mmCIF file of C-alpha atoms and ligand atoms in Angstrom:
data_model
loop_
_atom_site.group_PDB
_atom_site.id
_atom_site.type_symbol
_atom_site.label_atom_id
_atom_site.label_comp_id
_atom_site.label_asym_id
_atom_site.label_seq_id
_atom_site.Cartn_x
_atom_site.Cartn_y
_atom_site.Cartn_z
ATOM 1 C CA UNK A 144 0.000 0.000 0.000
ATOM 2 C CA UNK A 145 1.175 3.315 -0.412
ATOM 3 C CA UNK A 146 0.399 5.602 2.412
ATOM 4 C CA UNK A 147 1.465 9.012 2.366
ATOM 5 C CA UNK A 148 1.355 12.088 5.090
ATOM 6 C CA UNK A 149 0.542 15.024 3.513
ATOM 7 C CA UNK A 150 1.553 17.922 5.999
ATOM 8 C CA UNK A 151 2.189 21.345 6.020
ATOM 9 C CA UNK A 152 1.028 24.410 8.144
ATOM 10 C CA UNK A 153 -2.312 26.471 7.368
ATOM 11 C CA UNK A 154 -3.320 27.182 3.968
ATOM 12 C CA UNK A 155 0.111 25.178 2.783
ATOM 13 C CA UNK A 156 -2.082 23.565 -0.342
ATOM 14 C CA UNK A 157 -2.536 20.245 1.252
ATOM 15 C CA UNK A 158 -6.725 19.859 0.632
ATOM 16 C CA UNK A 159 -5.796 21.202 -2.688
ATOM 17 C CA UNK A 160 -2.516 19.143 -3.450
ATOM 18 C CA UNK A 161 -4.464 16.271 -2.129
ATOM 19 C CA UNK A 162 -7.343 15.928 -4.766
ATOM 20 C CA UNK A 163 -4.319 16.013 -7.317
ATOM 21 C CA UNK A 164 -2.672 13.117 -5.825
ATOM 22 C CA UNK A 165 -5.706 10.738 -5.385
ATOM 23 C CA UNK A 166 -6.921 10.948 -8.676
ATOM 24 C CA UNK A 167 -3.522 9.739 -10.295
ATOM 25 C CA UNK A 168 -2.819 7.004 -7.499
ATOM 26 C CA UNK A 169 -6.117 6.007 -6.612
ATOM 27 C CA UNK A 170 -5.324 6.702 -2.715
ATOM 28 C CA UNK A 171 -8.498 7.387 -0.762
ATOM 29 C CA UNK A 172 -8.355 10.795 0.781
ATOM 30 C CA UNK A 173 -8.338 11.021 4.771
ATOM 31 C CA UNK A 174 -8.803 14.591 5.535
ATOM 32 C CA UNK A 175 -9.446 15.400 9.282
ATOM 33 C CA UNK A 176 -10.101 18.801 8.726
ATOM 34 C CA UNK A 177 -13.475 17.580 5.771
ATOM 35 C CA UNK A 178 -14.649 15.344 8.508
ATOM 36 C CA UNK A 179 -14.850 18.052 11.496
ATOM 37 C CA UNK A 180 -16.580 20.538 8.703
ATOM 38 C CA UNK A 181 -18.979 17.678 7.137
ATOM 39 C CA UNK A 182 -20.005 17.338 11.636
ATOM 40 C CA UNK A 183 -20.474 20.638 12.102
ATOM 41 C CA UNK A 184 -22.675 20.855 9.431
ATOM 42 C CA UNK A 185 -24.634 17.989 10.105
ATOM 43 C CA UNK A 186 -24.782 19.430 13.618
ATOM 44 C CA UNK A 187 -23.259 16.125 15.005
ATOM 45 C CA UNK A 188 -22.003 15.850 19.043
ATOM 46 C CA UNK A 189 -18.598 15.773 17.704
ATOM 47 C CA UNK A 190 -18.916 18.498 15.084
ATOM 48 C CA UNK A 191 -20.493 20.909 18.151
ATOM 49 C CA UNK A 192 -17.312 19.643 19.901
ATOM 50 C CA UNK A 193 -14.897 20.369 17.256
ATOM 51 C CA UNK A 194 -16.793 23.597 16.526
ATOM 52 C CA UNK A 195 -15.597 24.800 19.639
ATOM 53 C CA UNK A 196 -11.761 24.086 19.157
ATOM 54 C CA UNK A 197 -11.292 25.138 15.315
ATOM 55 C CA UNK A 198 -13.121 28.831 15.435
ATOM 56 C CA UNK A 199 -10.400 29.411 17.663
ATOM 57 C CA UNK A 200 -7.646 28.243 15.803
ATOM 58 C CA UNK A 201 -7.344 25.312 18.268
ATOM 59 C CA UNK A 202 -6.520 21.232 17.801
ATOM 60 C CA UNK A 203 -9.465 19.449 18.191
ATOM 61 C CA UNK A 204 -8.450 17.011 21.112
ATOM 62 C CA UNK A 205 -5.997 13.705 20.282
ATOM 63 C CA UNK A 206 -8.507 11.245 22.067
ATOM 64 C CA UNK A 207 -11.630 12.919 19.661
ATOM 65 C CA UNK A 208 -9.017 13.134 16.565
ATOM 66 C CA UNK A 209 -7.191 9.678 17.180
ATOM 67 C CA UNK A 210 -10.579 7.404 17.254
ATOM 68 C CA UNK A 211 -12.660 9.298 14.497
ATOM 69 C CA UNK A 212 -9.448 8.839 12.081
ATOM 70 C CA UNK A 213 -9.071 5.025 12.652
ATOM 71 C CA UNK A 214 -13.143 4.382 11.958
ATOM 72 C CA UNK A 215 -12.838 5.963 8.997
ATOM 73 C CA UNK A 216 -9.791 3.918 7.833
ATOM 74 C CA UNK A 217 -11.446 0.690 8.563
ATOM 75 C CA UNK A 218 -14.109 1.958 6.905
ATOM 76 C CA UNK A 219 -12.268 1.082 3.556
ATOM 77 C CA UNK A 220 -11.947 -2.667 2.278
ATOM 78 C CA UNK A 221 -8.644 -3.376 0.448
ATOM 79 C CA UNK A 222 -7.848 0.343 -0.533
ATOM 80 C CA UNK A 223 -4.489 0.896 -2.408
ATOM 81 C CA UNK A 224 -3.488 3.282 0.211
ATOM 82 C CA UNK A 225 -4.403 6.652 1.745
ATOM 83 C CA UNK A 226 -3.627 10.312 1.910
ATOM 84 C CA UNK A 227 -3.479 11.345 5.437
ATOM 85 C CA UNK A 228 -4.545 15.442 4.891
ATOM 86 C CA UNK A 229 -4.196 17.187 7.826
ATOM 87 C CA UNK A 230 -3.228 14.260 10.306
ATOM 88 C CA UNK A 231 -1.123 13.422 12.215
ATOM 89 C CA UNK A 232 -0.709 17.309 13.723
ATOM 90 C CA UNK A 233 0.784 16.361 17.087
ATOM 91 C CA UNK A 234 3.491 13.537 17.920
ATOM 92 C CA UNK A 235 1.239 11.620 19.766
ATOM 93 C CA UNK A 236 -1.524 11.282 16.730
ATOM 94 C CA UNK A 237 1.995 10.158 14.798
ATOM 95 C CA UNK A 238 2.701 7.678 17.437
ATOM 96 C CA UNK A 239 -1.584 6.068 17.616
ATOM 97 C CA UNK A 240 -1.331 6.043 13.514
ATOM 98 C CA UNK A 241 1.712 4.195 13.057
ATOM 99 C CA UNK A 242 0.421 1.310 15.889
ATOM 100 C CA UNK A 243 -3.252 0.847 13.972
ATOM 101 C CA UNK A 244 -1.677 0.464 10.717
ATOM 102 C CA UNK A 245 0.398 -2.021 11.998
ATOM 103 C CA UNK A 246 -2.061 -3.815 13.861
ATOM 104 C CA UNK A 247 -3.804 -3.469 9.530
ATOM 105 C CA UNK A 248 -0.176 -5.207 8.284
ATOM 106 C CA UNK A 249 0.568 -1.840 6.399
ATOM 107 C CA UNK A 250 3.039 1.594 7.823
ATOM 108 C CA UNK A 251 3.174 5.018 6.386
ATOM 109 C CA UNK A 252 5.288 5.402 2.826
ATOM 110 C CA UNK A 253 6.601 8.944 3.214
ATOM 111 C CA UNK A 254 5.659 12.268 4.631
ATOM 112 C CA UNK A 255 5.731 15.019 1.987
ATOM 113 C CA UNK A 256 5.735 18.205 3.732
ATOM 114 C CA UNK A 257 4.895 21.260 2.155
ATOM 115 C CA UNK A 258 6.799 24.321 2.915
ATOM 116 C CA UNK A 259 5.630 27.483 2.780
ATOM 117 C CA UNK A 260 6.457 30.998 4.477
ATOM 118 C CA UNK A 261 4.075 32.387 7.131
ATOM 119 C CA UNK A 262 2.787 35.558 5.400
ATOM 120 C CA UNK A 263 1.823 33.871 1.652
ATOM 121 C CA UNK A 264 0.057 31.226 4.317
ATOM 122 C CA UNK A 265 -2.160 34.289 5.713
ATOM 123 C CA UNK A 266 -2.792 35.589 2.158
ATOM 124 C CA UNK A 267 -3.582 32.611 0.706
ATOM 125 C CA UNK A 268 -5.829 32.002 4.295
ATOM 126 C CA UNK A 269 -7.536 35.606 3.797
ATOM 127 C CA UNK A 270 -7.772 35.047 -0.312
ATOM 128 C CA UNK A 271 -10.202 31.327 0.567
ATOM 129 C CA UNK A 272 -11.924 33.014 3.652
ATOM 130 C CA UNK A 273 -13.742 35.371 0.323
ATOM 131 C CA UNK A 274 -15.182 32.092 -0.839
ATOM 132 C CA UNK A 275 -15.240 29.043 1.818
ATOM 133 C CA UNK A 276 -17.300 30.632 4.847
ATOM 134 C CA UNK A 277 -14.739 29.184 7.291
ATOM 135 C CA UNK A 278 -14.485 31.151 10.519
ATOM 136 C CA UNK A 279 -11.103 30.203 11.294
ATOM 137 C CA UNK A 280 -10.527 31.599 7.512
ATOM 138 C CA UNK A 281 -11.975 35.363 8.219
ATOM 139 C CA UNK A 282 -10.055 36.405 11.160
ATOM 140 C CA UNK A 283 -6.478 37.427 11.410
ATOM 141 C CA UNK A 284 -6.277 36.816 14.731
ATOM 142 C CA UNK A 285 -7.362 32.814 14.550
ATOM 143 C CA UNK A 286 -4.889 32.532 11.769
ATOM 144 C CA UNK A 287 -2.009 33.934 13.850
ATOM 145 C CA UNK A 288 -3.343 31.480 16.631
ATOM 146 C CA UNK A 289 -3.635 28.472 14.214
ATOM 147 C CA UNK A 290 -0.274 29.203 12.385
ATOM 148 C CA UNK A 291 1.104 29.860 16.545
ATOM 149 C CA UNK A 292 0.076 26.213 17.189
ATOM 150 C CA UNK A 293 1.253 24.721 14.085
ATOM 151 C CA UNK A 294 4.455 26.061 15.030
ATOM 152 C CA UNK A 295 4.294 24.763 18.653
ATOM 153 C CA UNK A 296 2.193 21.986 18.269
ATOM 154 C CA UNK A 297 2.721 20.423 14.517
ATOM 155 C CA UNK A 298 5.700 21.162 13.266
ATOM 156 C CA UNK A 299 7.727 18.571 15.678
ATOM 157 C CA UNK A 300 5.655 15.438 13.533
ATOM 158 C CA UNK A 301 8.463 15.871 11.086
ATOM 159 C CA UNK A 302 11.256 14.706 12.906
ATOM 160 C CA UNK A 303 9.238 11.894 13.865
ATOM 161 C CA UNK A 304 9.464 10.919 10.594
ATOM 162 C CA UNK A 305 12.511 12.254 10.253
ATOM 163 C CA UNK A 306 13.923 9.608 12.154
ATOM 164 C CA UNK A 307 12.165 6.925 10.144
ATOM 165 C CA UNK A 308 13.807 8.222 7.013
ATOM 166 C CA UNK A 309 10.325 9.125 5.789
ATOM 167 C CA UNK A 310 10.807 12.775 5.660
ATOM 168 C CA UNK A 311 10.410 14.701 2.507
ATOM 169 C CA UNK A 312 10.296 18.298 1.929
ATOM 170 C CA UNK A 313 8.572 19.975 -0.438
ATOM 171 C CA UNK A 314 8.869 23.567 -1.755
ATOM 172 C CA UNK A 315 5.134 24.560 -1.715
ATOM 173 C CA UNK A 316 5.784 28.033 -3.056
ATOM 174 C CA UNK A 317 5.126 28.432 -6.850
ATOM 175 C CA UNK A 318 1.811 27.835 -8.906
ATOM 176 C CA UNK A 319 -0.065 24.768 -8.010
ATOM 177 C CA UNK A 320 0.575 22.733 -10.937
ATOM 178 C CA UNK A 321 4.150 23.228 -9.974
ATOM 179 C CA UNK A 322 3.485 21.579 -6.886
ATOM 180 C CA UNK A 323 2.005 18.820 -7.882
ATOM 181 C CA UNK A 324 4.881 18.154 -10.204
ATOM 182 C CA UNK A 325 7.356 18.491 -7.501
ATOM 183 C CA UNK A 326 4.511 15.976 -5.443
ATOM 184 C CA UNK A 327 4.486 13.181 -8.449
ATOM 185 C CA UNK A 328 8.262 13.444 -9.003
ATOM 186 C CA UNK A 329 8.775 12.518 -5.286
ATOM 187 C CA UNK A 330 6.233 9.746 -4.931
ATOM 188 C CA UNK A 331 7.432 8.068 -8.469
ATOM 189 C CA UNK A 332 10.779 7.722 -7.082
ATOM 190 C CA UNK A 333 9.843 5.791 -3.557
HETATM 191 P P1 LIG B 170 -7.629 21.816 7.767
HETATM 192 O O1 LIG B 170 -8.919 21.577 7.136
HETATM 193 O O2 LIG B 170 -6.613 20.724 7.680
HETATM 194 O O3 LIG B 170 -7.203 23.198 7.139
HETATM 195 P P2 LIG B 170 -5.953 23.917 6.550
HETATM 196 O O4 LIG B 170 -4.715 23.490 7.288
HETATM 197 O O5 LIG B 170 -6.331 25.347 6.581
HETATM 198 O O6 LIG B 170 -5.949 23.526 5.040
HETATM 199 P P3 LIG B 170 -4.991 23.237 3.827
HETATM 200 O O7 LIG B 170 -3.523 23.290 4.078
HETATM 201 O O8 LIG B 170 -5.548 21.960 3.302
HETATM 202 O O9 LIG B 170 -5.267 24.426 2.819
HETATM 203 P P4 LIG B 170 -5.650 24.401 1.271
HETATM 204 O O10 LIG B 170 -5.007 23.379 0.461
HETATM 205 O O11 LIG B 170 -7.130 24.392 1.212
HETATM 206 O O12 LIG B 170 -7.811 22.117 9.343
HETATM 207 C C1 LIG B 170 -8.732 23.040 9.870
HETATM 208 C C2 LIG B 170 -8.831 22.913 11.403
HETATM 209 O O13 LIG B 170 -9.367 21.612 11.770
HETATM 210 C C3 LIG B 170 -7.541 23.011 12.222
HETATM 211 O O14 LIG B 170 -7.173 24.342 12.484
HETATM 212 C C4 LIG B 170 -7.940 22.229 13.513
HETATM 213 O O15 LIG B 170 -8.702 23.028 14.394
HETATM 214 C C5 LIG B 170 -8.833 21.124 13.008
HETATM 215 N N1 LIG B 170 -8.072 19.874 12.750
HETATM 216 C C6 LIG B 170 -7.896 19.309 11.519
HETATM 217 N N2 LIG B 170 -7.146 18.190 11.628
HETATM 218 C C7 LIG B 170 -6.835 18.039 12.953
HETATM 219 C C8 LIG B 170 -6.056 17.106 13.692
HETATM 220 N N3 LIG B 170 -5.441 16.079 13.095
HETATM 221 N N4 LIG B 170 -5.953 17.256 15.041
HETATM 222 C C9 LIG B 170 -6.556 18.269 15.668
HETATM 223 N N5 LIG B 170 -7.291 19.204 15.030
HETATM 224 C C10 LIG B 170 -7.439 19.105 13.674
HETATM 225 O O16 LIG B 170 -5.084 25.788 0.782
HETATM 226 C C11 LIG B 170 -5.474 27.022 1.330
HETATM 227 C C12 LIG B 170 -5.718 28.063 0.255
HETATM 228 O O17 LIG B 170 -4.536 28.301 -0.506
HETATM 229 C C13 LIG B 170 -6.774 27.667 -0.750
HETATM 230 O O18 LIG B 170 -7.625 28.755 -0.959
HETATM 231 C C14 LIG B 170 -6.018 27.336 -2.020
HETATM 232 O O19 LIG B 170 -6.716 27.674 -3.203
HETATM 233 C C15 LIG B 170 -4.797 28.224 -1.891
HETATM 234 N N6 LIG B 170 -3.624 27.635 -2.518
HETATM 235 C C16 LIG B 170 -3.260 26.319 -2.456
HETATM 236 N N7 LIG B 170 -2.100 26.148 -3.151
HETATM 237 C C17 LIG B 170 -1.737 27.385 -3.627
HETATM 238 C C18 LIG B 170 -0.645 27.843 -4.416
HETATM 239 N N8 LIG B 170 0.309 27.039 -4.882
HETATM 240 N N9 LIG B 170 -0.567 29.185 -4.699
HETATM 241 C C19 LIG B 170 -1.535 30.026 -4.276
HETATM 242 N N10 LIG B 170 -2.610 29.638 -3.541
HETATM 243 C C20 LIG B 170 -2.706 28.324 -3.223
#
C-alpha cells in the first residue's frame, strides 16, 4: 500500500494538493479537517465539539481526533493506500497512527511536507476566507493562533518521521501545478 502524510502548516495547499494526488494514485483521501466541517454541518455531538476548538484556531483534542481517524480507515476494504490530509498534527496522533496500521499489516510510505512561508500562508488564508465561509478563515487573529500552534504543536511530527527516514520536503511556493509536479516526481521515485 502506499500511504502518504501530507503535511504542512495552514493554507500550505494540502486539501488542494491532495485531490491532485488521489486521482492519479487512486489513494483514498483522509482529511481530518473535511470530517470536522462535514459534523459541524450535520450538527453532530462531535462536530459541536470540534466547533468549539477550530473557530479558535485550536486542535481538536488527540482522544476525539485519534478514534474518528481510525473508523474511517477501517471503513475502507482493500484500498491501495491513503492520503493522510491534515493528520497526524501532534506527535502523539503520529505515534496512535503508526500502531493501527500495523495492527492493519501496512506503515506510512513517506511524509511530503509542504513548505511554505508564514505571510503567503495568511494571504492565501484571507484570499479562501472570500469564498469558503470558514471562521477560522476570516479572522487574522485565529490565523495567527492556528499558524502559533502549528508552530508549537505540529511542526515537531516531522522529525518523527525524520527519524524513520520518511521525511520529505517539499517547496510549496510556486503555482499549483508546480506543486504537484514536484509531489508526483517525489512519490514516483519511492
Ligand atoms: P484543515 O482543514 O486541515 O485546514 P488547513 O490546514 O487550513 O488547510 P490546507 O492546508 O488543506 O489548505 P488548502 O489546500 O485548502 O484544518 C482546519 C482545522 O481543523 C484546524 O485548524 C484544527 O482546528 C482542526 N483539525 C484538523 N485536523 C486536525 C487534527 N489532526 N488534530 C486536531 N485538530 C485538527 O489551501 C489554502 C488556500 O490556498 C486555498 O484557498 C487554495 O486555493 C490556496 N492555494 C493552495 N495552493 C496554492 C498555491 N500554490 N498558490 C496560491 N494559492 C494556493
Amino acid at each position: 500500500m502506499l500511504n502518504i502524510v501530507l503535511f504542512g502548516p495552514p493554507g500550505a495547499g494540502k486539501g488542494t494538493q491532495s485531490e491532485r494526488l488521489i486521482e492519479k494514485y487512486g489513494l483514498v483521501h483522509l482529511s481530518t479537517g473535511d470530517i470536522f466541517r462535514a459534523n459541524i454541518k450535520g450538527e453532530t455531538e462531535l462536530g459541536t465539539l470540534a466547533k468549539s476548538y477550530m473557530d479558535q484556531g485550536q486542535l481538536v483534542p488527540d482522544s476525539v481526533t485519534i478514534d474518528m481517524l481510525r473508523s474511517e480507515v477501517v471503513k475502507h476494504e482493500s484500498p491501495r493506500g491513503f492520503i493522510f490530509d491534515g493528520f497526524p498534527r501532534t506527535n502523539a496522533q503520529a505515534e496512535a497512527l503508526d500502531v493501527f496500521l500495523n495492527e492493519l499489516g501496512t506503515g506510512i510510505s513517506v511524509m511530503l511536507a509542504l513548505e511554505v512561508e508564514e505571510n503567503e500562508l495568511k494571504t492565501r488564508l484571507l484570499k479562501r476566507a472570500e469564498v469558503s465561509g470558514r471562521a477560522d478563515d476570516a479572522n487574522p487573529e485565529v490565523i495567527e493562533k492556528r499558524i502559533h500552534v502549528y508552530n508549537q504543536e505540529t511542526a515537531p511530527v516531522k522529525s518523527f518521521y525524520h527519524a524513520q527516514n520518511k521525511f520529505i520536503s517539499i517547496n510549496g511556493i510556486g503555482s499549483i501545478d508546480e506543486i504537484t509536479n514536484r509531489l508526483f516526481q517525489e512519490i514516483d521515485s519511492i
